[in-house]
């Protein structure tokens, strides 16, 4: 991973975090050009293998959030941001960044629930959601549980995970 | 499928439902632990596959 790629990923995350905290959305105007730029940079600096691994990183990272988007639990802005970050970081760092973002998103969720004094409520509903997902996987009908309505700006978790991957050596796997 | 793709492109929401975030975090934490501890030697296999892919692409 060269400094252009890490710099690009961190810069993208910095802008996306500000936008997400302020407007609770991550604009296409930011994520889609960043995705294209990352693919072009990898293709230009590392030729075919770089381009393929960058595309692989984007797809692997995006695939982690896509089920959440399909079930309407996650915004597509988050999915596209993680895809762009994945394209910058390339495979396998992108996969680790995505997993770390999910973990940090959970921590952020716990802190948000604590802040609003609704931790017990959120945990109960999480178990309900897990039960619903398990029943859904088995094909047996069960009423979809009502969500608490609390949401977290997931772009922040993606940014924190990206910074961790960039700063902690060996965390993103070896290349 | 086209409708899904259009919706996906158009949607710019940047927030996650907390309950789903907690479940995903739980699964991801297990995955990270498995990757780091690597009890089944998966990392070696992935790295081997990765190296094979790089070698094959470099040989093109």
PDB file of C-alpha atoms in Angstrom:
ATOM      1  CA  UNK A   1       0.000   0.000   0.000  1.00  0.00           C
ATOM      2  CA  UNK A   2       1.652   3.264  -0.990  1.00  0.00           C
ATOM      3  CA  UNK A   3       1.196   6.662   0.606  1.00  0.00           C
ATOM      4  CA  UNK A   4      -1.061   7.916  -2.218  1.00  0.00           C
ATOM      5  CA  UNK A   5      -3.539   5.160  -1.482  1.00  0.00           C
ATOM      6  CA  UNK A   6      -3.478   5.509   2.302  1.00  0.00           C
ATOM      7  CA  UNK A   7      -3.628   9.298   1.971  1.00  0.00           C
ATOM      8  CA  UNK A   8      -6.571   9.030  -0.410  1.00  0.00           C
ATOM      9  CA  UNK A   9      -8.431   6.650   1.899  1.00  0.00           C
ATOM     10  CA  UNK A  10      -7.866   8.821   4.977  1.00  0.00           C
ATOM     11  CA  UNK A  11      -8.813  12.042   3.154  1.00  0.00           C
ATOM     12  CA  UNK A  12     -11.971  10.425   1.775  1.00  0.00           C
ATOM     13  CA  UNK A  13     -12.927   9.168   5.244  1.00  0.00           C
ATOM     14  CA  UNK A  14     -12.263  12.568   6.823  1.00  0.00           C
ATOM     15  CA  UNK A  15     -14.638  14.363   4.431  1.00  0.00           C
ATOM     16  CA  UNK A  16     -17.221  11.561   4.599  1.00  0.00           C
ATOM     17  CA  UNK A  17     -17.210  11.602   8.413  1.00  0.00           C
ATOM     18  CA  UNK A  18     -17.810  15.352   8.523  1.00  0.00           C
ATOM     19  CA  UNK A  19     -20.655  15.002   6.004  1.00  0.00           C
ATOM     20  CA  UNK A  20     -22.166  12.005   7.773  1.00  0.00           C
ATOM     21  CA  UNK A  21     -22.113  13.685  11.191  1.00  0.00           C
ATOM     22  CA  UNK A  22     -23.634  16.868   9.799  1.00  0.00           C
ATOM     23  CA  UNK A  23     -26.211  15.562   7.320  1.00  0.00           C
ATOM     24  CA  UNK A  24     -26.464  11.834   8.084  1.00  0.00           C
ATOM     25  CA  UNK A  25     -25.747  11.021   4.482  1.00  0.00           C
ATOM     26  CA  UNK A  26     -22.656  10.384   2.363  1.00  0.00           C
ATOM     27  CA  UNK A  27     -23.022  11.977  -1.072  1.00  0.00           C
ATOM     28  CA  UNK A  28     -22.460  10.087  -4.316  1.00  0.00           C
ATOM     29  CA  UNK A  29     -20.482  13.112  -5.437  1.00  0.00           C
ATOM     30  CA  UNK A  30     -17.836  12.007  -2.926  1.00  0.00           C
ATOM     31  CA  UNK A  31     -17.954   8.204  -2.996  1.00  0.00           C
ATOM     32  CA  UNK A  32     -18.375   7.393  -6.698  1.00  0.00           C
ATOM     33  CA  UNK A  33     -15.516   9.602  -8.011  1.00  0.00           C
ATOM     34  CA  UNK A  34     -13.327   8.327  -5.139  1.00  0.00           C
ATOM     35  CA  UNK A  35     -14.068   4.734  -6.174  1.00  0.00           C
ATOM     36  CA  UNK A  36     -13.146   5.512  -9.778  1.00  0.00           C
ATOM     37  CA  UNK A  37     -10.033   7.427  -8.760  1.00  0.00           C
ATOM     38  CA  UNK A  38      -8.814   4.592  -6.525  1.00  0.00           C
ATOM     39  CA  UNK A  39      -9.262   2.033  -9.306  1.00  0.00           C
ATOM     40  CA  UNK A  40      -7.449   4.301 -11.794  1.00  0.00           C
ATOM     41  CA  UNK A  41      -4.579   4.986  -9.377  1.00  0.00           C
ATOM     42  CA  UNK A  42      -4.096   1.291  -8.653  1.00  0.00           C
ATOM     43  CA  UNK A  43      -4.304   0.501 -12.355  1.00  0.00           C
ATOM     44  CA  UNK A  44      -1.808   3.232 -13.214  1.00  0.00           C
ATOM     45  CA  UNK A  45       0.731   2.423 -10.500  1.00  0.00           C
ATOM     46  CA  UNK A  46       0.465  -1.374 -10.262  1.00  0.00           C
ATOM     47  CA  UNK A  47      -1.023  -2.252 -13.666  1.00  0.00           C
ATOM     48  CA  UNK A  48      -3.385  -5.249 -14.033  1.00  0.00           C
ATOM     49  CA  UNK A  49      -2.780  -6.944 -10.663  1.00  0.00           C
ATOM     50  CA  UNK A  50      -3.207  -3.636  -8.841  1.00  0.00           C
ATOM     51  CA  UNK A  51      -6.465  -2.891 -10.631  1.00  0.00           C
ATOM     52  CA  UNK A  52      -7.863  -6.359  -9.977  1.00  0.00           C
ATOM     53  CA  UNK A  53      -6.902  -6.347  -6.298  1.00  0.00           C
ATOM     54  CA  UNK A  54      -8.351  -2.864  -5.907  1.00  0.00           C
ATOM     55  CA  UNK A  55     -11.620  -3.998  -7.501  1.00  0.00           C
ATOM     56  CA  UNK A  56     -11.507  -7.119  -5.306  1.00  0.00           C
ATOM     57  CA  UNK A  57     -11.042  -4.941  -2.233  1.00  0.00           C
ATOM     58  CA  UNK A  58     -14.003  -2.767  -3.192  1.00  0.00           C
ATOM     59  CA  UNK A  59     -16.246  -5.807  -3.807  1.00  0.00           C
ATOM     60  CA  UNK A  60     -15.131  -7.640  -0.640  1.00  0.00           C
ATOM     61  CA  UNK A  61     -15.688  -4.579   1.544  1.00  0.00           C
ATOM     62  CA  UNK A  62     -19.011  -3.756  -0.112  1.00  0.00           C
ATOM     63  CA  UNK A  63     -20.209  -7.347   0.258  1.00  0.00           C
ATOM     64  CA  UNK A  64     -19.903  -7.034   4.046  1.00  0.00           C
ATOM     65  CA  UNK A  65     -22.500  -4.242   4.183  1.00  0.00           C
ATOM     66  CA  UNK A  66     -24.723  -5.252   1.266  1.00  0.00           C
ATOM     67  CA  UNK A  67     -26.941  -7.698   3.253  1.00  0.00           C
ATOM     68  CA  UNK A  68     -27.713  -4.856   5.681  1.00  0.00           C
ATOM     69  CA  UNK A  69     -28.658  -2.589   2.795  1.00  0.00           C
ATOM     70  CA  UNK A  70     -30.865  -5.247   1.190  1.00  0.00           C
ATOM     71  CA  UNK A  71     -32.782  -5.574   4.482  1.00  0.00           C
ATOM     72  CA  UNK A  72     -32.975  -1.762   4.811  1.00  0.00           C
ATOM     73  CA  UNK A  73     -30.880  -1.627   8.004  1.00  0.00           C
ATOM     74  CA  UNK A  74     -27.919   0.186   6.420  1.00  0.00           C
ATOM     75  CA  UNK A  75     -27.746   3.206   4.144  1.00  0.00           C
ATOM     76  CA  UNK A  76     -26.275   2.777   0.669  1.00  0.00           C
ATOM     77  CA  UNK A  77     -24.028   5.787   1.327  1.00  0.00           C
ATOM     78  CA  UNK A  78     -22.150   3.662   3.868  1.00  0.00           C
ATOM     79  CA  UNK A  79     -21.865   0.744   1.434  1.00  0.00           C
ATOM     80  CA  UNK A  80     -20.459   2.997  -1.314  1.00  0.00           C
ATOM     81  CA  UNK A  81     -18.042   4.685   1.111  1.00  0.00           C
ATOM     82  CA  UNK A  82     -16.723   1.313   2.266  1.00  0.00           C
ATOM     83  CA  UNK A  83     -16.385   0.216  -1.370  1.00  0.00           C
ATOM     84  CA  UNK A  84     -14.350   3.342  -2.174  1.00  0.00           C
ATOM     85  CA  UNK A  85     -12.160   2.827   0.910  1.00  0.00           C
ATOM     86  CA  UNK A  86     -11.768  -0.830  -0.076  1.00  0.00           C
ATOM     87  CA  UNK A  87     -10.654   0.218  -3.548  1.00  0.00           C
ATOM     88  CA  UNK A  88      -8.005   2.503  -2.052  1.00  0.00           C
ATOM     89  CA  UNK A  89      -6.781  -0.068   0.491  1.00  0.00           C
ATOM     90  CA  UNK A  90      -7.039  -2.996  -1.925  1.00  0.00           C
ATOM     91  CA  UNK A  91      -7.437  -6.674  -1.010  1.00  0.00           C
ATOM     92  CA  UNK A  92      -6.833  -8.046   1.690  1.00  0.00           C
ATOM     93  CA  UNK A  93      -6.606  -4.828   3.758  1.00  0.00           C
ATOM     94  CA  UNK A  94     -10.059  -3.816   2.519  1.00  0.00           C
ATOM     95  CA  UNK A  95     -11.636  -6.936   4.004  1.00  0.00           C
ATOM     96  CA  UNK A  96     -10.041  -6.283   7.404  1.00  0.00           C
ATOM     97  CA  UNK A  97     -11.073  -2.608   7.244  1.00  0.00           C
ATOM     98  CA  UNK A  98     -14.676  -3.667   6.580  1.00  0.00           C
ATOM     99  CA  UNK A  99     -14.711  -6.145   9.468  1.00  0.00           C
ATOM    100  CA  UNK A 100     -13.143  -3.601  11.825  1.00  0.00           C
ATOM    101  CA  UNK A 101     -15.685  -0.983  10.704  1.00  0.00           C
ATOM    102  CA  UNK A 102     -18.505  -3.375  11.615  1.00  0.00           C
ATOM    103  CA  UNK A 103     -16.980  -3.997  15.069  1.00  0.00           C
ATOM    104  CA  UNK A 104     -16.446  -0.275  15.671  1.00  0.00           C
ATOM    105  CA  UNK A 105     -19.979   0.427  14.408  1.00  0.00           C
ATOM    106  CA  UNK A 106     -21.254  -1.896  17.149  1.00  0.00           C
ATOM    107  CA  UNK A 107     -19.186  -0.065  19.766  1.00  0.00           C
ATOM    108  CA  UNK A 108     -20.552   3.233  18.459  1.00  0.00           C
ATOM    109  CA  UNK A 109     -24.065   1.782  18.689  1.00  0.00           C
ATOM    110  CA  UNK A 110     -23.542   0.711  22.310  1.00  0.00           C
ATOM    111  CA  UNK A 111     -22.234   4.177  23.214  1.00  0.00           C
ATOM    112  CA  UNK A 112     -25.202   5.842  21.472  1.00  0.00           C
ATOM    113  CA  UNK A 113     -27.672   3.579  23.285  1.00  0.00           C
ATOM    114  CA  UNK A 114     -25.935   4.348  26.609  1.00  0.00           C
ATOM    115  CA  UNK A 115     -26.053   8.070  25.868  1.00  0.00           C
ATOM    116  CA  UNK A 116     -29.804   7.948  25.332  1.00  0.00           C
ATOM    117  CA  UNK A 117     -30.300   5.652  28.358  1.00  0.00           C
ATOM    118  CA  UNK A 118     -31.798   2.902  26.180  1.00  0.00           C
ATOM    119  CA  UNK A 119     -29.148   0.185  26.360  1.00  0.00           C
ATOM    120  CA  UNK A 120     -31.472  -2.504  27.765  1.00  0.00           C
ATOM    121  CA  UNK A 121     -34.142  -1.632  25.226  1.00  0.00           C
ATOM    122  CA  UNK A 122     -31.669  -1.811  22.327  1.00  0.00           C
ATOM    123  CA  UNK A 123     -30.157  -5.114  23.517  1.00  0.00           C
ATOM    124  CA  UNK A 124     -33.610  -6.691  23.841  1.00  0.00           C
ATOM    125  CA  UNK A 125     -34.516  -5.566  20.336  1.00  0.00           C
ATOM    126  CA  UNK A 126     -31.169  -6.854  19.029  1.00  0.00           C
ATOM    127  CA  UNK A 127     -32.000 -10.326  20.366  1.00  0.00           C
ATOM    128  CA  UNK A 128     -35.424 -10.004  18.748  1.00  0.00           C
ATOM    129  CA  UNK A 129     -33.811  -9.086  15.445  1.00  0.00           C
ATOM    130  CA  UNK A 130     -31.390 -12.046  15.692  1.00  0.00           C
ATOM    131  CA  UNK A 131     -34.352 -14.361  16.313  1.00  0.00           C
ATOM    132  CA  UNK A 132     -36.208 -12.875  13.336  1.00  0.00           C
ATOM    133  CA  UNK A 133     -33.170 -13.322  11.076  1.00  0.00           C
ATOM    134  CA  UNK A 134     -32.724 -16.934  12.216  1.00  0.00           C
ATOM    135  CA  UNK A 135     -36.404 -17.716  11.556  1.00  0.00           C
ATOM    136  CA  UNK A 136     -36.228 -15.939   8.210  1.00  0.00           C
ATOM    137  CA  UNK A 137     -33.214 -18.048   7.208  1.00  0.00           C
ATOM    138  CA  UNK A 138     -35.181 -21.190   8.051  1.00  0.00           C
ATOM    139  CA  UNK A 139     -38.102 -19.930   5.991  1.00  0.00           C
ATOM    140  CA  UNK A 140     -40.618 -19.840   8.832  1.00  0.00           C
ATOM    141  CA  UNK A 141     -42.691 -16.664   9.020  1.00  0.00           C
ATOM    142  CA  UNK A 142     -42.237 -14.313  11.964  1.00  0.00           C
ATOM    143  CA  UNK A 143     -43.267 -10.685  12.274  1.00  0.00           C
ATOM    144  CA  UNK A 144     -40.360  -8.338  11.702  1.00  0.00           C
ATOM    145  CA  UNK A 145     -39.527  -6.675  15.049  1.00  0.00           C
ATOM    146  CA  UNK A 146     -40.022  -2.937  15.395  1.00  0.00           C
ATOM    147  CA  UNK A 147     -36.661  -1.172  15.534  1.00  0.00           C
ATOM    148  CA  UNK A 148     -35.785   1.254  18.322  1.00  0.00           C
ATOM    149  CA  UNK A 149     -35.344   4.003  15.755  1.00  0.00           C
ATOM    150  CA  UNK A 150     -31.862   4.826  17.045  1.00  0.00           C
ATOM    151  CA  UNK A 151     -29.297   5.093  14.282  1.00  0.00           C
ATOM    152  CA  UNK A 152     -25.544   5.673  14.175  1.00  0.00           C
ATOM    153  CA  UNK A 153     -23.487   7.506  11.555  1.00  0.00           C
ATOM    154  CA  UNK A 154     -21.629   4.475  10.222  1.00  0.00           C
ATOM    155  CA  UNK A 155     -19.220   6.621   8.205  1.00  0.00           C
ATOM    156  CA  UNK A 156     -17.471   7.421  11.495  1.00  0.00           C
ATOM    157  CA  UNK A 157     -16.852   3.711  12.131  1.00  0.00           C
ATOM    158  CA  UNK A 158     -15.497   3.282   8.587  1.00  0.00           C
ATOM    159  CA  UNK A 159     -13.136   6.229   9.121  1.00  0.00           C
ATOM    160  CA  UNK A 160     -11.859   4.890  12.463  1.00  0.00           C
ATOM    161  CA  UNK A 161     -11.294   1.440  10.962  1.00  0.00           C
ATOM    162  CA  UNK A 162      -9.415   2.930   8.006  1.00  0.00           C
ATOM    163  CA  UNK A 163      -7.132   4.952  10.290  1.00  0.00           C
ATOM    164  CA  UNK A 164      -6.460   1.808  12.369  1.00  0.00           C
ATOM    165  CA  UNK A 165      -5.597  -0.223   9.247  1.00  0.00           C
ATOM    166  CA  UNK A 166      -3.271   2.533   8.028  1.00  0.00           C
ATOM    167  CA  UNK A 167      -1.553   3.180  11.369  1.00  0.00           C
ATOM    168  CA  UNK A 168      -1.282  -0.295  12.922  1.00  0.00           C
ATOM    169  CA  UNK A 169       1.271  -2.386  11.011  1.00  0.00           C
ATOM    170  CA  UNK A 170       0.234  -5.940  10.213  1.00  0.00           C
ATOM    171  CA  UNK A 171      -3.445  -5.363  11.037  1.00  0.00           C
ATOM    172  CA  UNK A 172      -4.563  -5.447   7.440  1.00  0.00           C
ATOM    173  CA  UNK A 173      -2.735  -8.603   6.472  1.00  0.00           C
ATOM    174  CA  UNK A 174       0.510  -8.813   4.565  1.00  0.00           C
ATOM    175  CA  UNK A 175       1.016  -7.793   0.962  1.00  0.00           C
TER     176      UNK A 175
ATOM    177  CA  UNK B   1     -32.489  -6.147 -10.379  1.00  0.00           C
ATOM    178  CA  UNK B   2     -32.348  -2.885 -12.355  1.00  0.00           C
ATOM    179  CA  UNK B   3     -34.704  -1.321  -9.823  1.00  0.00           C
ATOM    180  CA  UNK B   4     -32.416  -2.477  -7.011  1.00  0.00           C
ATOM    181  CA  UNK B   5     -29.347  -1.021  -8.744  1.00  0.00           C
ATOM    182  CA  UNK B   6     -31.137   2.305  -9.341  1.00  0.00           C
ATOM    183  CA  UNK B   7     -32.212   2.470  -5.700  1.00  0.00           C
ATOM    184  CA  UNK B   8     -28.727   1.613  -4.552  1.00  0.00           C
ATOM    185  CA  UNK B   9     -27.119   4.352  -6.650  1.00  0.00           C
ATOM    186  CA  UNK B  10     -29.719   6.930  -5.625  1.00  0.00           C
ATOM    187  CA  UNK B  11     -29.642   6.183  -1.885  1.00  0.00           C
ATOM    188  CA  UNK B  12     -27.086   8.314  -0.020  1.00  0.00           C
ATOM    189  CA  UNK B  13     -28.136   7.529   3.564  1.00  0.00           C
ATOM    190  CA  UNK B  14     -25.165   7.247   5.887  1.00  0.00           C
ATOM    191  CA  UNK B  15     -26.628   5.701   9.008  1.00  0.00           C
ATOM    192  CA  UNK B  16     -27.124   2.259  10.456  1.00  0.00           C
ATOM    193  CA  UNK B  17     -29.886   0.855  12.618  1.00  0.00           C
ATOM    194  CA  UNK B  18     -28.257   0.218  16.015  1.00  0.00           C
ATOM    195  CA  UNK B  19     -29.759  -3.251  16.536  1.00  0.00           C
ATOM    196  CA  UNK B  20     -28.431  -4.485  13.203  1.00  0.00           C
ATOM    197  CA  UNK B  21     -25.087  -2.779  13.895  1.00  0.00           C
ATOM    198  CA  UNK B  22     -24.754  -4.734  17.148  1.00  0.00           C
ATOM    199  CA  UNK B  23     -25.506  -8.064  15.482  1.00  0.00           C
ATOM    200  CA  UNK B  24     -23.109  -7.345  12.614  1.00  0.00           C
ATOM    201  CA  UNK B  25     -20.439  -6.265  15.112  1.00  0.00           C
ATOM    202  CA  UNK B  26     -20.809  -9.548  16.987  1.00  0.00           C
ATOM    203  CA  UNK B  27     -20.354 -11.612  13.820  1.00  0.00           C
ATOM    204  CA  UNK B  28     -17.495  -9.386  12.599  1.00  0.00           C
ATOM    205  CA  UNK B  29     -15.706  -9.613  15.977  1.00  0.00           C
ATOM    206  CA  UNK B  30     -15.747 -13.423  15.716  1.00  0.00           C
ATOM    207  CA  UNK B  31     -14.448 -13.187  12.135  1.00  0.00           C
ATOM    208  CA  UNK B  32     -11.631 -10.813  13.168  1.00  0.00           C
ATOM    209  CA  UNK B  33     -10.691 -13.098  16.089  1.00  0.00           C
ATOM    210  CA  UNK B  34     -10.613 -16.116  13.752  1.00  0.00           C
ATOM    211  CA  UNK B  35      -8.472 -14.218  11.229  1.00  0.00           C
ATOM    212  CA  UNK B  36      -6.017 -12.996  13.889  1.00  0.00           C
ATOM    213  CA  UNK B  37      -5.796 -16.237  15.918  1.00  0.00           C
ATOM    214  CA  UNK B  38      -6.004 -18.285  12.716  1.00  0.00           C
ATOM    215  CA  UNK B  39      -6.649 -21.702  14.326  1.00  0.00           C
ATOM    216  CA  UNK B  40      -7.357 -23.402  10.992  1.00  0.00           C
ATOM    217  CA  UNK B  41      -4.449 -21.908   9.054  1.00  0.00           C
ATOM    218  CA  UNK B  42      -6.873 -19.950   6.856  1.00  0.00           C
ATOM    219  CA  UNK B  43      -4.582 -16.939   6.587  1.00  0.00           C
ATOM    220  CA  UNK B  44      -1.832 -19.059   5.072  1.00  0.00           C
ATOM    221  CA  UNK B  45      -4.297 -20.478   2.568  1.00  0.00           C
ATOM    222  CA  UNK B  46      -5.603 -16.999   1.668  1.00  0.00           C
ATOM    223  CA  UNK B  47      -2.077 -15.646   1.325  1.00  0.00           C
ATOM    224  CA  UNK B  48      -1.132 -18.632  -0.814  1.00  0.00           C
ATOM    225  CA  UNK B  49      -4.132 -18.050  -3.070  1.00  0.00           C
ATOM    226  CA  UNK B  50      -3.323 -14.335  -3.188  1.00  0.00           C
ATOM    227  CA  UNK B  51       0.299 -15.027  -4.125  1.00  0.00           C
ATOM    228  CA  UNK B  52      -0.791 -17.499  -6.810  1.00  0.00           C
ATOM    229  CA  UNK B  53      -3.129 -14.874  -8.263  1.00  0.00           C
ATOM    230  CA  UNK B  54      -0.384 -12.231  -8.253  1.00  0.00           C
ATOM    231  CA  UNK B  55       2.090 -14.641  -9.859  1.00  0.00           C
ATOM    232  CA  UNK B  56      -0.455 -15.616 -12.498  1.00  0.00           C
ATOM    233  CA  UNK B  57      -1.279 -11.972 -13.264  1.00  0.00           C
ATOM    234  CA  UNK B  58       2.392 -11.018 -13.407  1.00  0.00           C
ATOM    235  CA  UNK B  59       2.997 -13.851 -15.837  1.00  0.00           C
ATOM    236  CA  UNK B  60       0.297 -12.571 -18.247  1.00  0.00           C
TER     237      UNK B  60
END
